[in-house]
Tab-separated table of C-alpha atoms in Angstrom:
chain	number	residue	atom	x	y	z
A	1462	UNK	CA	-51.216	50.035	26.825
A	1463	UNK	CA	-49.293	49.925	30.120
A	1464	UNK	CA	-50.951	46.672	31.097
A	1465	UNK	CA	-50.012	45.130	27.736
A	1466	UNK	CA	-46.366	46.191	28.203
A	1467	UNK	CA	-46.291	44.705	31.692
A	1468	UNK	CA	-47.625	41.438	30.346
A	1469	UNK	CA	-44.827	41.388	27.714
A	1470	UNK	CA	-42.170	41.975	30.334
A	1471	UNK	CA	-43.612	39.222	32.497
A	1472	UNK	CA	-43.307	36.581	29.759
A	1473	UNK	CA	-39.862	35.283	30.785
A	1474	UNK	CA	-40.935	34.942	34.375
A	1475	UNK	CA	-44.067	33.102	33.322
A	1476	UNK	CA	-42.158	30.549	31.248
A	1477	UNK	CA	-42.493	26.928	32.377
A	1478	UNK	CA	-39.523	25.744	34.515
A	1479	UNK	CA	-38.115	23.499	31.749
A	1480	UNK	CA	-38.100	26.256	29.136
A	1481	UNK	CA	-36.606	28.703	31.620
A	1482	UNK	CA	-33.704	26.332	32.295
A	1483	UNK	CA	-33.114	25.795	28.583
A	1484	UNK	CA	-33.055	29.542	28.036
A	1485	UNK	CA	-30.532	30.031	30.838
A	1486	UNK	CA	-28.341	27.226	29.450
A	1487	UNK	CA	-28.445	28.815	26.001
A	1488	UNK	CA	-27.399	32.206	27.400
A	1489	UNK	CA	-24.567	30.622	29.413
A	1490	UNK	CA	-23.358	28.694	26.368
A	1491	UNK	CA	-23.392	31.858	24.273
A	1492	UNK	CA	-21.368	33.756	26.883
A	1493	UNK	CA	-18.859	30.858	27.229
A	1494	UNK	CA	-18.289	30.704	23.464
A	1495	UNK	CA	-17.825	34.458	23.317
A	1496	UNK	CA	-15.208	34.386	26.088
A	1497	UNK	CA	-13.507	31.327	24.545
A	1498	UNK	CA	-12.990	32.904	21.115
A	1499	UNK	CA	-11.996	36.222	22.654
A	1500	UNK	CA	-9.156	34.834	24.742
A	1501	UNK	CA	-8.079	31.878	22.591
A	1502	UNK	CA	-5.072	33.715	21.209
A	1503	UNK	CA	-4.102	35.628	24.341
A	1504	UNK	CA	-4.444	32.877	26.950
A	1505	UNK	CA	-1.766	30.730	25.302
A	1506	UNK	CA	0.534	33.725	25.175
A	1507	UNK	CA	-0.010	34.415	28.870
A	1508	UNK	CA	0.801	30.810	29.684
A	1509	UNK	CA	3.993	31.034	27.643
A	1510	UNK	CA	5.101	34.284	29.273
A	1511	UNK	CA	4.617	32.747	32.700
A	1512	UNK	CA	7.031	29.881	31.998
A	1513	UNK	CA	10.823	30.154	32.198
A	1514	UNK	CA	12.539	31.200	28.992
A	1515	UNK	CA	14.276	28.364	27.116
A	1516	UNK	CA	18.036	28.594	26.594
A	1517	UNK	CA	19.146	30.407	23.486
A	1518	UNK	CA	20.168	28.144	20.641
A	1519	UNK	CA	21.922	28.530	17.344
A	1520	UNK	CA	19.811	29.319	14.254
A	1521	UNK	CA	17.618	26.352	13.303
A	1522	UNK	CA	18.610	23.946	10.576
A	1523	UNK	CA	16.661	24.160	7.317
A	1524	UNK	CA	13.562	21.977	7.401
A	1525	UNK	CA	14.755	19.789	4.532
A	1526	UNK	CA	18.472	19.099	4.666
A	1527	UNK	CA	20.308	18.877	1.326
A	1528	UNK	CA	21.202	15.358	0.184
A	1529	UNK	CA	24.776	14.169	0.306
A	1530	UNK	CA	26.318	14.202	-3.206
A	1531	UNK	CA	25.997	10.824	-4.861
A	1532	UNK	CA	23.120	9.648	-2.694
A	1533	UNK	CA	19.419	9.880	-3.622
A	1534	UNK	CA	17.442	12.496	-1.758
A	1535	UNK	CA	14.940	11.205	0.748
A	1536	UNK	CA	11.368	11.639	-0.420
A	1537	UNK	CA	8.857	13.437	1.743
A	1538	UNK	CA	5.137	13.543	1.167
A	1539	UNK	CA	2.941	16.629	1.124
A	1540	UNK	CA	1.424	15.282	4.301
A	1541	UNK	CA	4.843	15.368	5.964
A	1542	UNK	CA	5.493	18.903	4.767
A	1543	UNK	CA	2.220	20.053	6.272
A	1544	UNK	CA	3.248	18.575	9.598
A	1545	UNK	CA	6.479	20.550	9.657
A	1546	UNK	CA	5.377	24.222	10.074
A	1547	UNK	CA	4.987	25.527	13.597
A	1548	UNK	CA	2.046	27.824	12.862
A	1549	UNK	CA	-1.106	26.781	14.704
A	1550	UNK	CA	-4.549	28.263	15.036
A	1551	UNK	CA	-5.474	30.251	18.148
A	1552	UNK	CA	-7.971	27.556	19.157
A	1553	UNK	CA	-5.307	24.821	18.878
A	1554	UNK	CA	-2.946	26.988	20.892
A	1555	UNK	CA	-5.614	27.447	23.545
A	1556	UNK	CA	-6.139	23.717	23.933
A	1557	UNK	CA	-2.549	22.411	23.786
A	1558	UNK	CA	-0.250	25.400	24.141
A	1559	UNK	CA	0.987	24.705	20.588
A	1560	UNK	CA	2.680	21.518	21.786
A	1561	UNK	CA	6.363	21.165	22.593
A	1562	UNK	CA	9.358	20.251	20.464
A	1563	UNK	CA	11.063	17.416	22.308
A	1564	UNK	CA	14.093	15.283	21.661
A	1565	UNK	CA	12.962	11.906	20.288
A	1566	UNK	CA	12.206	9.148	22.748
A	1567	UNK	CA	12.536	6.568	19.952
A	1568	UNK	CA	14.654	6.395	16.785
A	1569	UNK	CA	14.519	4.009	13.834
A	1570	UNK	CA	18.273	3.599	13.335
A	1571	UNK	CA	18.365	1.156	10.416
A	1572	UNK	CA	18.809	-0.525	8.140
A	1573	UNK	CA	18.847	0.998	4.660
A	1574	UNK	CA	16.529	-0.873	2.249
A	1575	UNK	CA	15.206	-2.939	5.123
A	1576	UNK	CA	11.708	-1.451	5.316
A	1577	UNK	CA	12.253	1.602	7.521
A	1578	UNK	CA	10.060	3.895	5.411
A	1579	UNK	CA	7.178	1.428	5.526
A	1580	UNK	CA	7.493	1.080	9.296
A	1581	UNK	CA	7.541	4.846	9.817
A	1582	UNK	CA	4.514	5.407	7.578
A	1583	UNK	CA	2.592	2.670	9.370
A	1584	UNK	CA	3.493	4.119	12.786
A	1585	UNK	CA	2.401	7.603	11.748
A	1586	UNK	CA	-1.126	6.245	11.717
A	1587	UNK	CA	-1.003	5.993	15.510
A	1588	UNK	CA	-2.427	9.084	17.269
A	1589	UNK	CA	0.301	8.991	19.928
A	1590	UNK	CA	3.216	8.988	17.468
A	1591	UNK	CA	4.623	12.139	15.876
A	1592	UNK	CA	7.570	11.699	13.549
A	1593	UNK	CA	9.819	13.702	11.253
A	1594	UNK	CA	9.058	12.897	7.622
A	1595	UNK	CA	12.452	13.439	5.973
A	1596	UNK	CA	15.565	11.783	7.393
A	1597	UNK	CA	17.384	14.339	9.623
A	1598	UNK	CA	20.813	12.601	9.483
A	1599	UNK	CA	21.740	14.465	12.648
A	1600	UNK	CA	23.882	11.831	14.365
A	1601	UNK	CA	25.905	11.042	11.244
A	1602	UNK	CA	26.117	14.216	9.123
A	1603	UNK	CA	24.986	17.248	11.120
A	1604	UNK	CA	26.037	16.479	14.681
A	1605	UNK	CA	28.357	19.481	14.925
A	1606	UNK	CA	25.376	21.812	14.535
A	1607	UNK	CA	24.270	21.053	18.078
A	1608	UNK	CA	20.882	20.569	19.698
A	1609	UNK	CA	19.152	22.881	17.229
A	1610	UNK	CA	18.296	19.497	15.718
A	1611	UNK	CA	15.357	19.584	18.116
A	1612	UNK	CA	13.901	22.362	15.949
A	1613	UNK	CA	13.344	19.754	13.232
A	1614	UNK	CA	11.143	17.683	15.528
A	1615	UNK	CA	7.347	17.951	15.291
A	1616	UNK	CA	5.422	19.503	18.159
A	1617	UNK	CA	3.927	16.904	20.475
A	1618	UNK	CA	1.431	16.898	23.305
A	1619	UNK	CA	1.947	15.262	26.680
A	1620	UNK	CA	1.805	11.498	26.264
A	1621	UNK	CA	2.785	11.499	22.576
A	1622	UNK	CA	6.070	9.978	21.350
A	1623	UNK	CA	8.504	11.955	19.213
A	1624	UNK	CA	10.315	9.841	16.611
A	1625	UNK	CA	12.770	10.148	13.758
A	1626	UNK	CA	14.334	7.667	11.360
A	1627	UNK	CA	17.725	7.674	9.684
A	1628	UNK	CA	18.777	4.181	8.516
A	1629	UNK	CA	22.444	5.081	8.125
A	1630	UNK	CA	22.802	5.500	11.909
A	1631	UNK	CA	23.096	1.720	12.299
A	1632	UNK	CA	26.364	1.608	10.354
A	1633	UNK	CA	27.785	4.917	11.651
A	1634	UNK	CA	30.496	4.213	14.211
A	1635	UNK	CA	29.941	7.438	16.176
A	1636	UNK	CA	26.135	7.261	16.278
A	1637	UNK	CA	25.672	5.013	19.372
A	1638	UNK	CA	27.810	7.225	21.642
A	1639	UNK	CA	26.156	10.373	20.322
A	1640	UNK	CA	22.621	9.091	20.869
A	1641	UNK	CA	23.566	7.761	24.296
A	1642	UNK	CA	24.927	11.164	25.297
A	1643	UNK	CA	21.588	12.690	24.304
A	1644	UNK	CA	19.579	10.168	26.301
A	1645	UNK	CA	20.599	6.736	27.550
A	1646	UNK	CA	16.923	5.802	27.688
A	1647	UNK	CA	16.242	6.299	23.969
A	1648	UNK	CA	14.432	3.319	22.453
A	1649	UNK	CA	15.998	2.052	19.234
A	1650	UNK	CA	14.341	0.185	16.377
A	1651	UNK	CA	16.232	-1.742	13.687
A	1652	UNK	CA	14.416	-3.128	10.643
A	1653	UNK	CA	16.479	-5.968	9.177
A	1654	UNK	CA	16.065	-7.978	5.998
A	1655	UNK	CA	17.829	-10.904	4.327
A	1656	UNK	CA	21.251	-9.288	3.710
A	1657	UNK	CA	21.519	-10.743	0.195
A	1658	UNK	CA	18.110	-9.383	-0.859
A	1659	UNK	CA	18.923	-6.125	0.911
A	1660	UNK	CA	22.191	-5.746	-1.037
A	1661	UNK	CA	20.408	-6.350	-4.351
A	1662	UNK	CA	17.729	-3.811	-3.403
A	1663	UNK	CA	20.447	-1.308	-2.467
A	1664	UNK	CA	22.120	-1.837	-5.844
A	1665	UNK	CA	18.780	-1.492	-7.642
A	1666	UNK	CA	18.197	1.896	-6.038
A	1667	UNK	CA	21.640	3.128	-7.105
A	1668	UNK	CA	21.135	1.712	-10.602
A	1669	UNK	CA	17.927	3.724	-10.994
A	1670	UNK	CA	19.944	6.896	-10.359
A	1671	UNK	CA	23.138	5.872	-12.184
A	1672	UNK	CA	22.361	3.481	-15.060
A	1673	UNK	CA	26.026	3.335	-16.092
A	1674	UNK	CA	27.380	1.774	-12.865
A	1675	UNK	CA	29.162	-1.620	-13.078
A	1676	UNK	CA	27.165	-4.826	-12.690
A	1677	UNK	CA	26.202	-6.168	-9.294
A	1678	UNK	CA	28.378	-9.222	-9.899
A	1679	UNK	CA	31.519	-7.167	-10.602
A	1680	UNK	CA	30.989	-4.962	-7.535
A	1681	UNK	CA	30.442	-7.940	-5.232
A	1682	UNK	CA	33.940	-9.396	-5.584
A	1683	UNK	CA	37.423	-8.050	-5.103
A	1684	UNK	CA	38.462	-10.969	-7.264
A	1685	UNK	CA	35.759	-13.128	-8.795
A	1686	UNK	CA	38.207	-15.886	-9.626
A	1687	UNK	CA	39.111	-16.378	-5.974
A	1688	UNK	CA	35.592	-15.549	-4.798
A	1689	UNK	CA	36.815	-12.912	-2.331
A	1690	UNK	CA	33.847	-10.713	-1.343
A	1691	UNK	CA	34.446	-6.952	-1.371
A	1692	UNK	CA	33.274	-5.937	2.095
A	1693	UNK	CA	34.284	-2.327	1.444
A	1694	UNK	CA	31.292	-1.970	-0.890
A	1695	UNK	CA	28.554	-0.431	1.263
A	1696	UNK	CA	25.839	-2.651	-0.231
A	1697	UNK	CA	27.683	-5.675	1.172
A	1698	UNK	CA	29.045	-4.080	4.337
A	1699	UNK	CA	25.656	-2.923	5.667
A	1700	UNK	CA	24.382	-6.515	5.764
A	1701	UNK	CA	27.000	-7.678	8.280
A	1702	UNK	CA	24.498	-6.904	11.025
A	1703	UNK	CA	26.327	-8.646	13.873
A	1704	UNK	CA	29.390	-6.458	13.398
A	1705	UNK	CA	27.389	-3.219	13.591
A	1706	UNK	CA	25.278	-4.436	16.508
A	1707	UNK	CA	28.411	-5.046	18.603
A	1708	UNK	CA	29.109	-1.323	18.457
A	1709	UNK	CA	25.601	-0.443	19.663
A	1710	UNK	CA	25.752	-2.889	22.560
A	1711	UNK	CA	28.675	-0.931	23.976
A	1712	UNK	CA	26.204	1.857	24.786
A	1713	UNK	CA	22.711	0.304	24.908
A	1714	UNK	CA	21.401	-2.924	26.472
A	1715	UNK	CA	19.915	-5.411	24.035
A	1716	UNK	CA	16.500	-5.003	25.659
A	1717	UNK	CA	16.432	-1.373	24.581
A	1718	UNK	CA	16.668	-2.313	20.899
A	1719	UNK	CA	13.768	-3.821	18.954
A	1720	UNK	CA	14.554	-5.834	15.831
A	1721	UNK	CA	11.792	-5.817	13.236
A	1722	UNK	CA	11.730	-8.349	10.399
A	1723	UNK	CA	11.478	-6.650	7.018
A	1724	UNK	CA	10.021	-9.857	5.573
A	1725	UNK	CA	7.294	-10.096	8.240
A	1726	UNK	CA	6.574	-6.406	7.817
A	1727	UNK	CA	5.324	-7.430	4.365
A	1728	UNK	CA	3.708	-10.781	5.186
A	1729	UNK	CA	2.211	-9.764	8.552
A	1730	UNK	CA	2.363	-5.965	8.982
A	1731	UNK	CA	-0.166	-5.893	11.820
A	1732	UNK	CA	1.784	-8.520	13.764
A	1733	UNK	CA	5.062	-6.621	13.495
A	1734	UNK	CA	3.333	-3.310	14.274
A	1735	UNK	CA	1.852	-4.943	17.368
A	1736	UNK	CA	5.360	-5.743	18.608
A	1737	UNK	CA	6.504	-2.195	17.871
A	1738	UNK	CA	3.558	-0.641	19.688
A	1739	UNK	CA	4.209	-2.844	22.718
A	1740	UNK	CA	7.896	-1.904	22.676
A	1741	UNK	CA	7.041	1.800	22.603
A	1742	UNK	CA	4.486	1.421	25.401
A	1743	UNK	CA	1.598	2.352	23.109
A	1744	UNK	CA	-1.910	0.989	22.990
A	1745	UNK	CA	-2.337	-1.465	20.098
A	1746	UNK	CA	-4.390	0.774	17.836
A	1747	UNK	CA	-2.859	-0.207	14.477
A	1748	UNK	CA	-4.284	-3.653	13.665
A	1749	UNK	CA	-5.232	-5.872	10.708
A	1750	UNK	CA	-8.142	-3.618	9.829
A	1751	UNK	CA	-5.719	-0.839	8.872
A	1752	UNK	CA	-3.991	-2.782	6.047
A	1753	UNK	CA	-4.709	-4.219	2.644
A	1754	UNK	CA	-2.300	-5.998	0.294
A	1755	UNK	CA	-1.597	-4.203	-2.982
A	1756	UNK	CA	-0.944	-6.935	-5.550
A	1757	UNK	CA	0.451	-4.479	-8.092
A	1758	UNK	CA	3.110	-3.131	-5.742
A	1759	UNK	CA	3.635	-6.425	-3.932
A	1760	UNK	CA	3.440	-5.068	-0.391
A	1761	UNK	CA	0.828	-3.968	2.152
A	1762	UNK	CA	-0.643	-0.480	2.156
A	1763	UNK	CA	-2.642	1.536	4.656
A	1764	UNK	CA	-6.385	1.752	4.088
A	1765	UNK	CA	-6.257	5.325	5.361
A	1766	UNK	CA	-3.290	7.667	5.530
A	1767	UNK	CA	-2.631	9.957	8.469
A	1768	UNK	CA	-5.146	12.817	8.338
A	1769	UNK	CA	-6.849	11.388	5.236
A	1770	UNK	CA	-9.714	9.096	4.331
A	1771	UNK	CA	-7.906	7.726	1.244
A	1772	UNK	CA	-5.710	4.615	0.983
A	1773	UNK	CA	-1.974	5.236	1.188
A	1774	UNK	CA	0.820	3.225	-0.416
A	1775	UNK	CA	4.525	3.968	-0.466
A	1776	UNK	CA	5.800	5.938	-3.463
A	1777	UNK	CA	6.803	4.629	-6.877
A	1778	UNK	CA	10.448	4.385	-5.785
A	1779	UNK	CA	9.498	1.572	-3.394
A	1780	UNK	CA	9.119	-1.966	-4.649
A	1781	UNK	CA	11.351	-1.587	-7.715
A	1782	UNK	CA	11.869	-4.714	-9.820
A	1783	UNK	CA	15.294	-6.194	-9.075
A	1784	UNK	CA	17.632	-7.046	-11.950
A	1785	UNK	CA	18.450	-10.687	-12.620
A	1786	UNK	CA	21.567	-11.629	-10.673
A	1787	UNK	CA	23.807	-14.601	-11.431
A	1788	UNK	CA	22.619	-17.334	-9.045
A	1789	UNK	CA	26.184	-18.471	-8.422
A	1790	UNK	CA	26.947	-14.984	-7.068
A	1791	UNK	CA	23.792	-15.073	-4.943
A	1792	UNK	CA	24.848	-18.423	-3.461
A	1793	UNK	CA	28.358	-17.184	-2.704
A	1794	UNK	CA	26.874	-14.219	-0.901
A	1795	UNK	CA	24.616	-16.510	1.124
A	1796	UNK	CA	27.642	-18.568	2.131
A	1797	UNK	CA	29.499	-15.383	3.056
A	1798	UNK	CA	26.688	-13.997	5.235
A	1799	UNK	CA	25.731	-17.294	6.945
A	1800	UNK	CA	28.166	-17.124	9.918
A	1801	UNK	CA	27.348	-13.454	10.478
A	1802	UNK	CA	23.622	-14.260	10.366
A	1803	UNK	CA	24.044	-17.064	12.909
A	1804	UNK	CA	25.861	-14.725	15.265
A	1805	UNK	CA	23.181	-12.064	14.779
A	1806	UNK	CA	20.464	-14.603	15.661
A	1807	UNK	CA	22.325	-15.439	18.872
A	1808	UNK	CA	22.826	-11.796	19.818
A	1809	UNK	CA	19.177	-10.844	19.277
A	1810	UNK	CA	17.544	-14.091	20.365
A	1811	UNK	CA	15.600	-14.156	17.077
A	1812	UNK	CA	15.884	-16.478	14.093
A	1813	UNK	CA	14.989	-14.460	11.005
A	1814	UNK	CA	15.085	-17.507	8.728
A	1815	UNK	CA	17.477	-16.189	6.102
A	1816	UNK	CA	19.273	-19.529	5.640
């Protein structure tokens, strides 16, 4: 009996060298996993306690800011809502310290109805881009609430870019100085589109919310008989790009602003995204293989959405059918915008081909 017991105890020693090594590796792996799961929650906390405490800030803004009366609320997808909460698993905390909420290094500042939502959704497919889903409107509506705006930003890891988009910044007089005071090195992106088409698209959006508004033709002119364009109407005023750009160039060099063509964003999304990725210093990961053209909607869609294996197109509010507009009015608008367009081409060094 004693001899049999001794033989049993000697089995591990008698194992062939290869099996013995495999057994030792298995035991070490088991111990490593045990220690990993045991300290996953506490290690991140220790790291946090060892770092200097951040300055106290005012209470954070609500995650989704209320819309301004009279303007449609910005849509946000379920995917964007999931990205907003700060809660992370212990394992994620162990690996990345939960990430850090940083001020944005890049902002899509305009223009409304130019294609900013499409650009943001396309960029969110890049692993090194983290962006706020809803429009924060910090530099035009909520600036007095201070840097708690940072609390709206997603958590990012080292090497990732934090972004936000609010198209109304481009036409807000105070926005350039405010962004510059935050960081003079902020990269700015402007998505522009034929100002006549943009104005009609702007009107179409308002019409979908307020069916009883006056016609596009009547809103376009101060006096249709004289042909005097009403530049106080925001749908017209936004499209005078050269005027707004002059204000931005008081605070940012032209090389720090990228101008994206809304038309080419539809006809060649991968090409425009390539320029954007280069501008942001990112590897060109988003390419032709990520897009397909949706004939029903009339614009390109992503083959896979961020964090999903399913195709992703912009919502039903995008790509609305425009009402028929009197072609004489359209031509008068083209004549009105032409000198401003020419100046804009000169300022940016790009011919967008709107004339």
